[in-house]
Structure formats: C-alpha cells, structure tokens
mmCIF file of N, CA and C in Angstrom:
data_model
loop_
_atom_site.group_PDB
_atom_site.id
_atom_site.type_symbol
_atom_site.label_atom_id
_atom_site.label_comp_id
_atom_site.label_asym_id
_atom_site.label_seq_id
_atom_site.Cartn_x
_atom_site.Cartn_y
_atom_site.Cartn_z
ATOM 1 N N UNK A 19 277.847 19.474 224.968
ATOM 2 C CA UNK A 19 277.452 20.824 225.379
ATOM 3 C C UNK A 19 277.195 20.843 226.885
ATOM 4 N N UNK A 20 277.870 21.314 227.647
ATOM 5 C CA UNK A 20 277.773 22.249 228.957
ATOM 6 C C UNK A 20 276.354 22.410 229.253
ATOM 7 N N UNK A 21 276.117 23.116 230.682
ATOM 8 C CA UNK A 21 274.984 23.705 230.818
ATOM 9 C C UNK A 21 274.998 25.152 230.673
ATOM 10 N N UNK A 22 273.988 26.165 229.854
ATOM 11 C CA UNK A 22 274.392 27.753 229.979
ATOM 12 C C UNK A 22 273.370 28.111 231.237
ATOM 13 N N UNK A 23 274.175 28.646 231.876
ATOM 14 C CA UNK A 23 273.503 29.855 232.803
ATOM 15 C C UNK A 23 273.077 31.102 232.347
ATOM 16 N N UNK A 24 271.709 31.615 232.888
ATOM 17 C CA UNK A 24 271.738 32.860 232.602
ATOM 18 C C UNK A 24 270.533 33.222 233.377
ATOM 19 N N UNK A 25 270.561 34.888 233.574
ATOM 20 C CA UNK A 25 269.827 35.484 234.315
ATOM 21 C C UNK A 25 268.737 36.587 233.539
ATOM 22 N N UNK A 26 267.704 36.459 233.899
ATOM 23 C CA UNK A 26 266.171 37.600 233.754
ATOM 24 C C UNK A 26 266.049 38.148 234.628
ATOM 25 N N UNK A 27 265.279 39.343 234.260
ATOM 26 C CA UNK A 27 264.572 40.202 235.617
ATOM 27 C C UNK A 27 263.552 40.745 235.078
ATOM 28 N N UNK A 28 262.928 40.847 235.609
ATOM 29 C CA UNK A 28 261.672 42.145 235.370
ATOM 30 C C UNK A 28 261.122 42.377 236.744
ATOM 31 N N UNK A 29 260.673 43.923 236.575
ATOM 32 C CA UNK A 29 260.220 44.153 237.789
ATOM 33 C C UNK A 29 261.395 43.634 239.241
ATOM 34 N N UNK A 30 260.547 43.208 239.899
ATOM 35 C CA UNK A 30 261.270 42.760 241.383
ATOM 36 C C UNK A 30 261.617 40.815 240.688
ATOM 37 N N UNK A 31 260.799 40.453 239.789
ATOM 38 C CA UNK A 31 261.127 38.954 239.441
ATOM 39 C C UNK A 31 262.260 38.898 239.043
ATOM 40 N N UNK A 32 262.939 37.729 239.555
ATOM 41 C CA UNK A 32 264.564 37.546 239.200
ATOM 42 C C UNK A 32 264.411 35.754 238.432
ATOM 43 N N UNK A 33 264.868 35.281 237.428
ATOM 44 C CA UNK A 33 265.016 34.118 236.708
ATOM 45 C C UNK A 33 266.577 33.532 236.640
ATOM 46 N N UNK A 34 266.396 32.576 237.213
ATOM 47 C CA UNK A 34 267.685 31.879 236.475
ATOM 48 C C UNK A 34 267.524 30.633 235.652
ATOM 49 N N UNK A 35 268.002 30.853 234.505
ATOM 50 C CA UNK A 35 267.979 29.657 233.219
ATOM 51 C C UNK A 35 268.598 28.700 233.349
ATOM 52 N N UNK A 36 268.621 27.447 233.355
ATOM 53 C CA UNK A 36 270.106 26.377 233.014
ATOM 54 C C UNK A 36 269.136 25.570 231.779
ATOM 55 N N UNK A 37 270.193 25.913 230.579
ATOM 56 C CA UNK A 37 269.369 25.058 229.385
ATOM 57 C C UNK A 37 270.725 23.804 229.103
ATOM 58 N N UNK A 38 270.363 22.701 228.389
ATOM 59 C CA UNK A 38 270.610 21.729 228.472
ATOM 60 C C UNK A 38 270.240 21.049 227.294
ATOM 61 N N UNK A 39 271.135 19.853 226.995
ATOM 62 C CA UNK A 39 270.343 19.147 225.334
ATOM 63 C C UNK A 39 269.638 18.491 226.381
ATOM 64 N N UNK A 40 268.354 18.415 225.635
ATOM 65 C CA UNK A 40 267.589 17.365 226.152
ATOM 66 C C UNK A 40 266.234 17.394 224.790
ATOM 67 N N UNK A 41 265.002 16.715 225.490
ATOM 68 C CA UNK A 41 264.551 16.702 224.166
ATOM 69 C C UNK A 41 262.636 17.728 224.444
ATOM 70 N N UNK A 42 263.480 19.143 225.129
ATOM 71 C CA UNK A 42 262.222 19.598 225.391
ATOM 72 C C UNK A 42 261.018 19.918 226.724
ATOM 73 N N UNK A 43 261.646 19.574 227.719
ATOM 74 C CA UNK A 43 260.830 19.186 229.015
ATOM 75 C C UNK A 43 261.627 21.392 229.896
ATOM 76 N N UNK A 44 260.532 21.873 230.351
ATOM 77 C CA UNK A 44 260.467 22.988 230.783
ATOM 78 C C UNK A 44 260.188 23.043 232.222
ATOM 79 N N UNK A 45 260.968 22.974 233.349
ATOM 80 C CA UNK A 45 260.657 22.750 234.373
ATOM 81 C C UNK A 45 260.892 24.314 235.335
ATOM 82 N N UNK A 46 260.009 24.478 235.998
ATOM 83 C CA UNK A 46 259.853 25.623 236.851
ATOM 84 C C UNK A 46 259.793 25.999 238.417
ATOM 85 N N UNK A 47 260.916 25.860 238.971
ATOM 86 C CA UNK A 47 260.869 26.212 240.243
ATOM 87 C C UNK A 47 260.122 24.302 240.482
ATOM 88 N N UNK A 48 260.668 23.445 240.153
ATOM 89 C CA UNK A 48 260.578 21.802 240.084
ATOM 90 C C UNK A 48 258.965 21.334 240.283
ATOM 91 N N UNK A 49 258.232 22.152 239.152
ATOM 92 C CA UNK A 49 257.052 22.085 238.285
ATOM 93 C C UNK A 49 257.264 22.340 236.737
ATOM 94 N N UNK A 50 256.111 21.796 236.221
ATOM 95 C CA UNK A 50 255.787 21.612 234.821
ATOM 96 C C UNK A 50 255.484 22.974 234.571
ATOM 97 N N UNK A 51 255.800 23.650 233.685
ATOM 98 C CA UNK A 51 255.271 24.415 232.974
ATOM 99 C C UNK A 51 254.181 24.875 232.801
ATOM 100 N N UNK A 52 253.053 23.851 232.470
ATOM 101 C CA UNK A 52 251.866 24.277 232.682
ATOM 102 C C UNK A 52 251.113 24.153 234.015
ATOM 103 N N UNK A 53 251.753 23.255 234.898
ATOM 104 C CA UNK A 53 251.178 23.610 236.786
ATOM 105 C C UNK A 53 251.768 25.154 236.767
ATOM 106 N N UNK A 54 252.799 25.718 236.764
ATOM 107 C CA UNK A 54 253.264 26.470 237.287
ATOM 108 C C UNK A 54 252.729 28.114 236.243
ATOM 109 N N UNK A 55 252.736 28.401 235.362
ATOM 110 C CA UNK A 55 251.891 29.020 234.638
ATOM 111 C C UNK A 55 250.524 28.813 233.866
ATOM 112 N N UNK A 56 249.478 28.732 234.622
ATOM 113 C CA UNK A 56 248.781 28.015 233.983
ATOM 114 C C UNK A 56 247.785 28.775 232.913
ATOM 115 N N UNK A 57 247.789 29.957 232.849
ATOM 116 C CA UNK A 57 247.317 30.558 231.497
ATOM 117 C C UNK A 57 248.156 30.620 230.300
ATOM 118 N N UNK A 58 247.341 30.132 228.914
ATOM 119 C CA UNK A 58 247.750 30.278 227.694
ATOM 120 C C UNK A 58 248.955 31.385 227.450
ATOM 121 N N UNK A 59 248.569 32.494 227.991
ATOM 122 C CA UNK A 59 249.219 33.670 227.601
ATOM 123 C C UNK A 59 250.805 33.602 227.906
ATOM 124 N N UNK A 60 250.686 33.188 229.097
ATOM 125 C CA UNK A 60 251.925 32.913 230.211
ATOM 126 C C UNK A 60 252.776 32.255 229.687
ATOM 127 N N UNK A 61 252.205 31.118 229.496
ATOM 128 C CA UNK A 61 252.853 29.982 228.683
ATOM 129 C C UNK A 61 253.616 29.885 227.082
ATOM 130 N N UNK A 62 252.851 30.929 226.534
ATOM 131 C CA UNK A 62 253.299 31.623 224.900
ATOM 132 C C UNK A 62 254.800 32.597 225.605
ATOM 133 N N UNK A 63 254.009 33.543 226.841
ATOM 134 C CA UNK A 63 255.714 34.194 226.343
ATOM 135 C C UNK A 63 257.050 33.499 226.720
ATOM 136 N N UNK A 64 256.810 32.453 227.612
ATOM 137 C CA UNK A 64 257.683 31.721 228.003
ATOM 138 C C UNK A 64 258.339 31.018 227.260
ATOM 139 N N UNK A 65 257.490 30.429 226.321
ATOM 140 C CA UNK A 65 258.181 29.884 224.919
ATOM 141 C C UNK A 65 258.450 30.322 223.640
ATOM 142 N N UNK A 66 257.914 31.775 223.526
ATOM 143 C CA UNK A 66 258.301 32.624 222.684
ATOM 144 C C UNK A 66 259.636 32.896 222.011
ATOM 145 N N UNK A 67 260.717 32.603 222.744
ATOM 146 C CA UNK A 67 262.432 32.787 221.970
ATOM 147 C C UNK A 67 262.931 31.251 221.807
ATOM 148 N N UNK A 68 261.956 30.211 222.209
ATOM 149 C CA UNK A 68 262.162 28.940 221.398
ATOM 150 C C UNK A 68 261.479 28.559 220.293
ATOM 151 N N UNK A 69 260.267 29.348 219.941
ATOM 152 C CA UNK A 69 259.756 29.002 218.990
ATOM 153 C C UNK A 69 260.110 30.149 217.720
ATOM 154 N N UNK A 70 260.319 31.393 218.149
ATOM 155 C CA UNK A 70 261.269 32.017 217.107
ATOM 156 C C UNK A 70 262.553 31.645 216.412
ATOM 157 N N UNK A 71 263.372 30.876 216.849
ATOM 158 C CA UNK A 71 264.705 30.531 216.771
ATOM 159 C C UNK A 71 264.352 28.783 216.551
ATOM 160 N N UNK A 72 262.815 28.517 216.519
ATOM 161 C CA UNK A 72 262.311 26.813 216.121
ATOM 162 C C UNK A 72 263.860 25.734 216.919
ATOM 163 N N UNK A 73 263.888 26.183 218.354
ATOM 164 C CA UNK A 73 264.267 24.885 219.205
ATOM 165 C C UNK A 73 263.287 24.581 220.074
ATOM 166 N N UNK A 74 262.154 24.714 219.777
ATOM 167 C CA UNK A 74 260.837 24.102 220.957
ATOM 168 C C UNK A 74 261.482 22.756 221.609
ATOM 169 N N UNK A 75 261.997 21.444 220.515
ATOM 170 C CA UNK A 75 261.782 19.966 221.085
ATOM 171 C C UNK A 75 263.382 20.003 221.461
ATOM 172 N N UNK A 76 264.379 21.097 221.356
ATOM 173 C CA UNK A 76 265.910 20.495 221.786
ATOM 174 C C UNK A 76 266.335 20.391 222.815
ATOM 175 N N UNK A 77 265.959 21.638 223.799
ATOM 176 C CA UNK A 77 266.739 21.742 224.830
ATOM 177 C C UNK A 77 265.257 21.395 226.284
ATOM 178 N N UNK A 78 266.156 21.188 227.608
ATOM 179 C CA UNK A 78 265.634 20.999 228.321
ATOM 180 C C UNK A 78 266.057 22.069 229.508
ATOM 181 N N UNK A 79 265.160 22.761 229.892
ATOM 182 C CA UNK A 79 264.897 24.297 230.436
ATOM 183 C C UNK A 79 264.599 24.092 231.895
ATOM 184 N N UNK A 80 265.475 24.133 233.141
ATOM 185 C CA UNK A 80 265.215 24.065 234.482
ATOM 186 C C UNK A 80 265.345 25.642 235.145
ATOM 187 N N UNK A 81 264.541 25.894 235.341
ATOM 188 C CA UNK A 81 263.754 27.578 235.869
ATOM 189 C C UNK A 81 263.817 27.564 237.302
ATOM 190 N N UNK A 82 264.764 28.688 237.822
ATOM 191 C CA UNK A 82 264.345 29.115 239.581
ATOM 192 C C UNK A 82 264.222 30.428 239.250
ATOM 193 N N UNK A 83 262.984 30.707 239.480
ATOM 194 C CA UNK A 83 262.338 32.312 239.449
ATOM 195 C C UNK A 83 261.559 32.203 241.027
ATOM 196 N N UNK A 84 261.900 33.553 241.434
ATOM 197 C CA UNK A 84 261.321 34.119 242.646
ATOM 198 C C UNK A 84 261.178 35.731 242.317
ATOM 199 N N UNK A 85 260.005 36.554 243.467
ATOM 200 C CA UNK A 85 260.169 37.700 243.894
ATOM 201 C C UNK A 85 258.356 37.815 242.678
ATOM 202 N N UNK A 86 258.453 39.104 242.717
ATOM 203 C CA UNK A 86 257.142 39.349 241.796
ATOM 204 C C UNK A 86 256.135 38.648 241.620
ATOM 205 N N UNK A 87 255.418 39.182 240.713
ATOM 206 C CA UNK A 87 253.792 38.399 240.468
ATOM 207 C C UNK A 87 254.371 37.308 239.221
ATOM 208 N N UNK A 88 253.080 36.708 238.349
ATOM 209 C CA UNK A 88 252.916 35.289 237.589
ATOM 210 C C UNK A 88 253.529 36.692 236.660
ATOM 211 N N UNK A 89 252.969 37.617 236.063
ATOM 212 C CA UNK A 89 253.436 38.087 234.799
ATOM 213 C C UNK A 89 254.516 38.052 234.554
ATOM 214 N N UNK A 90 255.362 39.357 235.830
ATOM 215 C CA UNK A 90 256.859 39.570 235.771
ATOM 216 C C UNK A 90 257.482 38.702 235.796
ATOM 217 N N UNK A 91 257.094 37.100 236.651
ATOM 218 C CA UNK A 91 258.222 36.138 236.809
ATOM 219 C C UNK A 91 258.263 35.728 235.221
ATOM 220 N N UNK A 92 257.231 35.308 234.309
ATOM 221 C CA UNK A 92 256.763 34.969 232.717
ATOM 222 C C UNK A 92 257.552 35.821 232.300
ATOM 223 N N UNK A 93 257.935 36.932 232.159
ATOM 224 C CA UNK A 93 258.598 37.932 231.770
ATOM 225 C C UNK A 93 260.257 37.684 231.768
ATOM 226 N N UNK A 94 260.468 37.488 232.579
ATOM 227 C CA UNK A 94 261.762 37.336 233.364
ATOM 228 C C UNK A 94 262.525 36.207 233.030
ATOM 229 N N UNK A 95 261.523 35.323 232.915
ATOM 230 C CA UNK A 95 261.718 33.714 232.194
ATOM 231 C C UNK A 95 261.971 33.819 230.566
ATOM 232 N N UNK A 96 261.535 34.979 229.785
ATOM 233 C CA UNK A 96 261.346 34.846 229.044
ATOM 234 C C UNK A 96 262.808 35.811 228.308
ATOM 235 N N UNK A 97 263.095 36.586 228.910
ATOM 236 C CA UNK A 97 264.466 37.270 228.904
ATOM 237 C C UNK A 97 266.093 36.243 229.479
ATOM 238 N N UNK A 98 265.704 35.335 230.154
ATOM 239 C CA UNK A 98 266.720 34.854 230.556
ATOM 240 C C UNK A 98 266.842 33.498 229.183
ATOM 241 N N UNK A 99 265.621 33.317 229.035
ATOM 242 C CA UNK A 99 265.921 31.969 227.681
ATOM 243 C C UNK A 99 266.570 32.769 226.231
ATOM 244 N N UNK A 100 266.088 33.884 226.697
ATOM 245 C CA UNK A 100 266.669 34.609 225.217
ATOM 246 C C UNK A 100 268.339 34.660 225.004
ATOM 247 N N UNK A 101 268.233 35.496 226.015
ATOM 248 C CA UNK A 101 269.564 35.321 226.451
ATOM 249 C C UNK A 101 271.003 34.146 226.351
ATOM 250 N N UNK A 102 270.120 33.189 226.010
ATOM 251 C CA UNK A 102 270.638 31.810 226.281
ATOM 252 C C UNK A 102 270.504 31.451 224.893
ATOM 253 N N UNK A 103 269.985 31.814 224.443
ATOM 254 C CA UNK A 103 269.535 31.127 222.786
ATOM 255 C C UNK A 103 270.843 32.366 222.286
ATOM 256 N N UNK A 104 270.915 33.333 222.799
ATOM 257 C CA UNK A 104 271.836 34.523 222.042
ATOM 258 C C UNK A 104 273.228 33.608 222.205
ATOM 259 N N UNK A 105 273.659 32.973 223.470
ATOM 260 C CA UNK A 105 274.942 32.392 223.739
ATOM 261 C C UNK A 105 275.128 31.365 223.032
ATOM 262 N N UNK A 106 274.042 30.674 222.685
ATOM 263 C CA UNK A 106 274.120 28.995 221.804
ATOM 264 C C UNK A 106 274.078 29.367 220.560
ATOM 265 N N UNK A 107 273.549 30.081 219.598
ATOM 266 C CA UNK A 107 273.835 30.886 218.700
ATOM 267 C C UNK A 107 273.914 32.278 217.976
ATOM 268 N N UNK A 108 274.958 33.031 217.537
ATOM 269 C CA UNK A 108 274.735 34.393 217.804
ATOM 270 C C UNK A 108 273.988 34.864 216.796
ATOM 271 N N UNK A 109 273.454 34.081 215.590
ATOM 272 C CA UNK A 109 272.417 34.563 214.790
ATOM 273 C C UNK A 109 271.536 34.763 215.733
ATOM 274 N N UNK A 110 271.087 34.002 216.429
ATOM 275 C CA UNK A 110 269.418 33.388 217.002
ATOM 276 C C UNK A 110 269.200 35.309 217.569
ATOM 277 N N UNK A 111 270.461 36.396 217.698
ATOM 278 C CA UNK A 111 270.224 37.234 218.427
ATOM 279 C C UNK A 111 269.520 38.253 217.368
ATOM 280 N N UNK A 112 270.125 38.021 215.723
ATOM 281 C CA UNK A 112 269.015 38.943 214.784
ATOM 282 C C UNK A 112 267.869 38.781 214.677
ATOM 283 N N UNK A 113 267.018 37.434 215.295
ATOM 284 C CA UNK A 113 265.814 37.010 215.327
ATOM 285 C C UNK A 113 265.128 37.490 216.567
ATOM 286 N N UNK A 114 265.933 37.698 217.991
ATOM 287 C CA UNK A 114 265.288 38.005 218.859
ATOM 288 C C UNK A 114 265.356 39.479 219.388
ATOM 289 N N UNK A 115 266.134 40.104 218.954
ATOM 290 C CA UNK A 115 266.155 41.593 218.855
ATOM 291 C C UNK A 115 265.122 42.626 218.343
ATOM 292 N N UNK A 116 264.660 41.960 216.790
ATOM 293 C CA UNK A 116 263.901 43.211 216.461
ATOM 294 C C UNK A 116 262.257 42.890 217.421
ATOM 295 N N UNK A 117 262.422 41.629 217.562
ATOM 296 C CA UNK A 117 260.719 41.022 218.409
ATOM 297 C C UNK A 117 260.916 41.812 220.092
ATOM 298 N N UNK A 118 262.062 42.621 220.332
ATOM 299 C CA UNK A 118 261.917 42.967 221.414
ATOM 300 C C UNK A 118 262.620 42.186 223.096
ATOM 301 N N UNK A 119 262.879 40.899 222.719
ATOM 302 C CA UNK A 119 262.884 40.261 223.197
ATOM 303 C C UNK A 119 264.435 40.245 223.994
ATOM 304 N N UNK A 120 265.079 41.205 224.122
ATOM 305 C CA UNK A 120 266.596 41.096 224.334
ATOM 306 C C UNK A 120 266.388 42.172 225.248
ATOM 307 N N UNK A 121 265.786 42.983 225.322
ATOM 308 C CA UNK A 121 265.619 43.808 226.109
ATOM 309 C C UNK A 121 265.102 44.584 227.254
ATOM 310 N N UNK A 122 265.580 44.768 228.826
ATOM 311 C CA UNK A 122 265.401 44.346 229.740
ATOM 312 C C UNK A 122 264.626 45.697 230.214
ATOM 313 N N UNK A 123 263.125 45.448 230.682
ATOM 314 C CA UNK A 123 262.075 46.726 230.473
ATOM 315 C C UNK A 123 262.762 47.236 231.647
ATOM 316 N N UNK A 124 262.595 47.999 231.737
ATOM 317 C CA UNK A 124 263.336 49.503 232.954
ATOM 318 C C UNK A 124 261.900 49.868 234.277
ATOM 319 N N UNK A 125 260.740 49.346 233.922
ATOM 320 C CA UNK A 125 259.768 49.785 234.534
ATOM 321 C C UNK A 125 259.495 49.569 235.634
ATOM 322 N N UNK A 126 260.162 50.344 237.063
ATOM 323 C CA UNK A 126 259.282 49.490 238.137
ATOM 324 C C UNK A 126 258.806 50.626 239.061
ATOM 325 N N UNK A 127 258.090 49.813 240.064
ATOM 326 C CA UNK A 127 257.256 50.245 240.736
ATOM 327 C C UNK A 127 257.966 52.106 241.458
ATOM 328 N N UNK A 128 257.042 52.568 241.249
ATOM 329 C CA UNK A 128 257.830 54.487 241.793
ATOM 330 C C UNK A 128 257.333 54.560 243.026
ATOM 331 N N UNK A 129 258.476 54.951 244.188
ATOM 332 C CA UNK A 129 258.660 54.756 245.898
ATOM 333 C C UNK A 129 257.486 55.628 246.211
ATOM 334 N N UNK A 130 256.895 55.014 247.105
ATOM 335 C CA UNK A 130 255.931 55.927 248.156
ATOM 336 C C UNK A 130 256.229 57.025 248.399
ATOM 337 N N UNK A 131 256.093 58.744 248.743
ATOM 338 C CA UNK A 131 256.875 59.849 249.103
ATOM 339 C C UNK A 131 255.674 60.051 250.537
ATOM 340 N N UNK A 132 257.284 60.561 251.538
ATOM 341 C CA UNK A 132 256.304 60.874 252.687
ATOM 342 C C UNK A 132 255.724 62.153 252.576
ATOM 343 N N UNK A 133 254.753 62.273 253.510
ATOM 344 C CA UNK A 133 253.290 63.295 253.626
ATOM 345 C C UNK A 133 252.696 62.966 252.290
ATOM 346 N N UNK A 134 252.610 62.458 251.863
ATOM 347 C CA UNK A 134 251.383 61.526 250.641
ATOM 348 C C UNK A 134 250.888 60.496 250.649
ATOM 349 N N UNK A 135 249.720 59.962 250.206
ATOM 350 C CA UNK A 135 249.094 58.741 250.571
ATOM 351 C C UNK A 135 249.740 57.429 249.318
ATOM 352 N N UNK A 136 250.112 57.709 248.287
ATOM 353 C CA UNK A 136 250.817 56.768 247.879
ATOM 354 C C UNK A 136 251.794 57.814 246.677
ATOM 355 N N UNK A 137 252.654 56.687 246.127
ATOM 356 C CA UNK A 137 253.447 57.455 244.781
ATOM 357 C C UNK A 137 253.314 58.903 244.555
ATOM 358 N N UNK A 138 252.439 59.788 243.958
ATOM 359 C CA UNK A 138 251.543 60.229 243.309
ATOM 360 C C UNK A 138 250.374 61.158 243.615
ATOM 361 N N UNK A 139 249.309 60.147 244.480
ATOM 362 C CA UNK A 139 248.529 60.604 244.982
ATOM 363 C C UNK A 139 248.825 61.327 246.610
ATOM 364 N N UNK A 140 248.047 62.278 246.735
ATOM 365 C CA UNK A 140 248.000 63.414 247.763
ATOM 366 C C UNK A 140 247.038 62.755 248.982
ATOM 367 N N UNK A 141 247.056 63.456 249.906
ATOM 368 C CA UNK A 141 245.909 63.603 250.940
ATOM 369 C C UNK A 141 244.882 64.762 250.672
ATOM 370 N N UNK A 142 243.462 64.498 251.173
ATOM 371 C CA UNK A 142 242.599 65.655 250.617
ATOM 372 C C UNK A 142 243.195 66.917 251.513
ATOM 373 N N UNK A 143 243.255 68.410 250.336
ATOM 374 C CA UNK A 143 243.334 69.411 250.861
ATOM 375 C C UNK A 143 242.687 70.352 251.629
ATOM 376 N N UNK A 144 242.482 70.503 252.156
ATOM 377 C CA UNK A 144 240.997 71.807 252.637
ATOM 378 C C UNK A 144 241.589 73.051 253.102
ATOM 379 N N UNK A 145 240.925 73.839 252.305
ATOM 380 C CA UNK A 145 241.624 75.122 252.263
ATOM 381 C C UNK A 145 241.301 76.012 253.725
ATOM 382 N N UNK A 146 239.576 75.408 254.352
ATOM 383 C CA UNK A 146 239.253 75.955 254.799
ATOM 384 C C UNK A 146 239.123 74.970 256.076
#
C-alpha cells in the first residue's frame, strides 16, 4: 500500500494527511499527538474516524496543519483522516457519514463592513 494523501479544512485551518501501514504512531506538524493537542477533547476528535471504522493500531498518520486556532486545526485533522479512511475503504464511508464526519462545515468568520466597528456591530448613534 502507497501513501494516501488528503486534504481538511475548517475555518482558515488547512490539514494535510499522509496515512501509511504502520502500527499506529500519529505525528503532527513532527510532534506527538498528545504534545501537539494536548486536551482530551482534541485528541478524541482527532481519532474519532479511526476508532469508528476500529483502525486505531494500523496505520501511521503524519499531519501538516497550519493557519487557525487548536480547535479548527483538530477539526481539519479530523476531516482529512476521514477522508482517507473513505479512499482505503468505501464501506468505512457508511460509518462516517451519518456521524457527520464527511462533511466540510461552511462556517467562517463574516468580513468587517466599513463605517462599523466590527461584522455586525455599529458605532454609537446620537441622534442629538
């Protein structure tokens, strides 16, 4: 088996995957997994479409994520392994579909507009 490429995004975070047989080792921007995300949470969604599809101990996962915060890059990481599990087997994609997991959130940040103080918000009015 080859190496698969593949790409995540969320937000402004961009991921690139290269998975590999190996027997399990998750490396991130050429850190461990847990240096590099170091909350529980982080760490679950990251491994979330290997432990659905139960290849936690097969493959060996080398991660270059940049741009965004710890969430979105976790995010991003977590769409690009899916992705990759969809190419190595195309069942693995009825398992990761209905969990959400195939699908690339649309949400980002809404542009500053000029004469306003941000997005959204106004400058105070005074009538008088």
């Amino acid at each position: 088996m080859e190496v698969i490429h593949k790409i995540g995004r969320r937000k402004t975070a961009v991921a690139r995957v290269y998975l590999s047989k190996g027997e399990g080792n998750i490396t991130i921007n050429k850190k461990d997994l847990n240096d590099y995300f170091t909350t529980g949470t982080l760490q679950y969604k990251v491994k979330q479409p290997l432990m659905l599809t139960e290849n936690e101990g097969d493959f060996d996962i080398r991660v270059n994520v940049f741009g965004g915060g710890i969430t979105g890059q976790a995010e991003a990481v977590r769409l690009a392994i899916s992705r990759a599990m969809c190419e190595l087997d195309a069942e693995n994609r009825g398992i990761l579909k209905p969990e959400g997991l195939l699908t690339r959130d649309p949400r980002m940040v809404e542009r500053k507009k000029f004469g306003q103080k941000k997005a959204r918000k106004k400058f105070q009015f005074s009538k008088r």
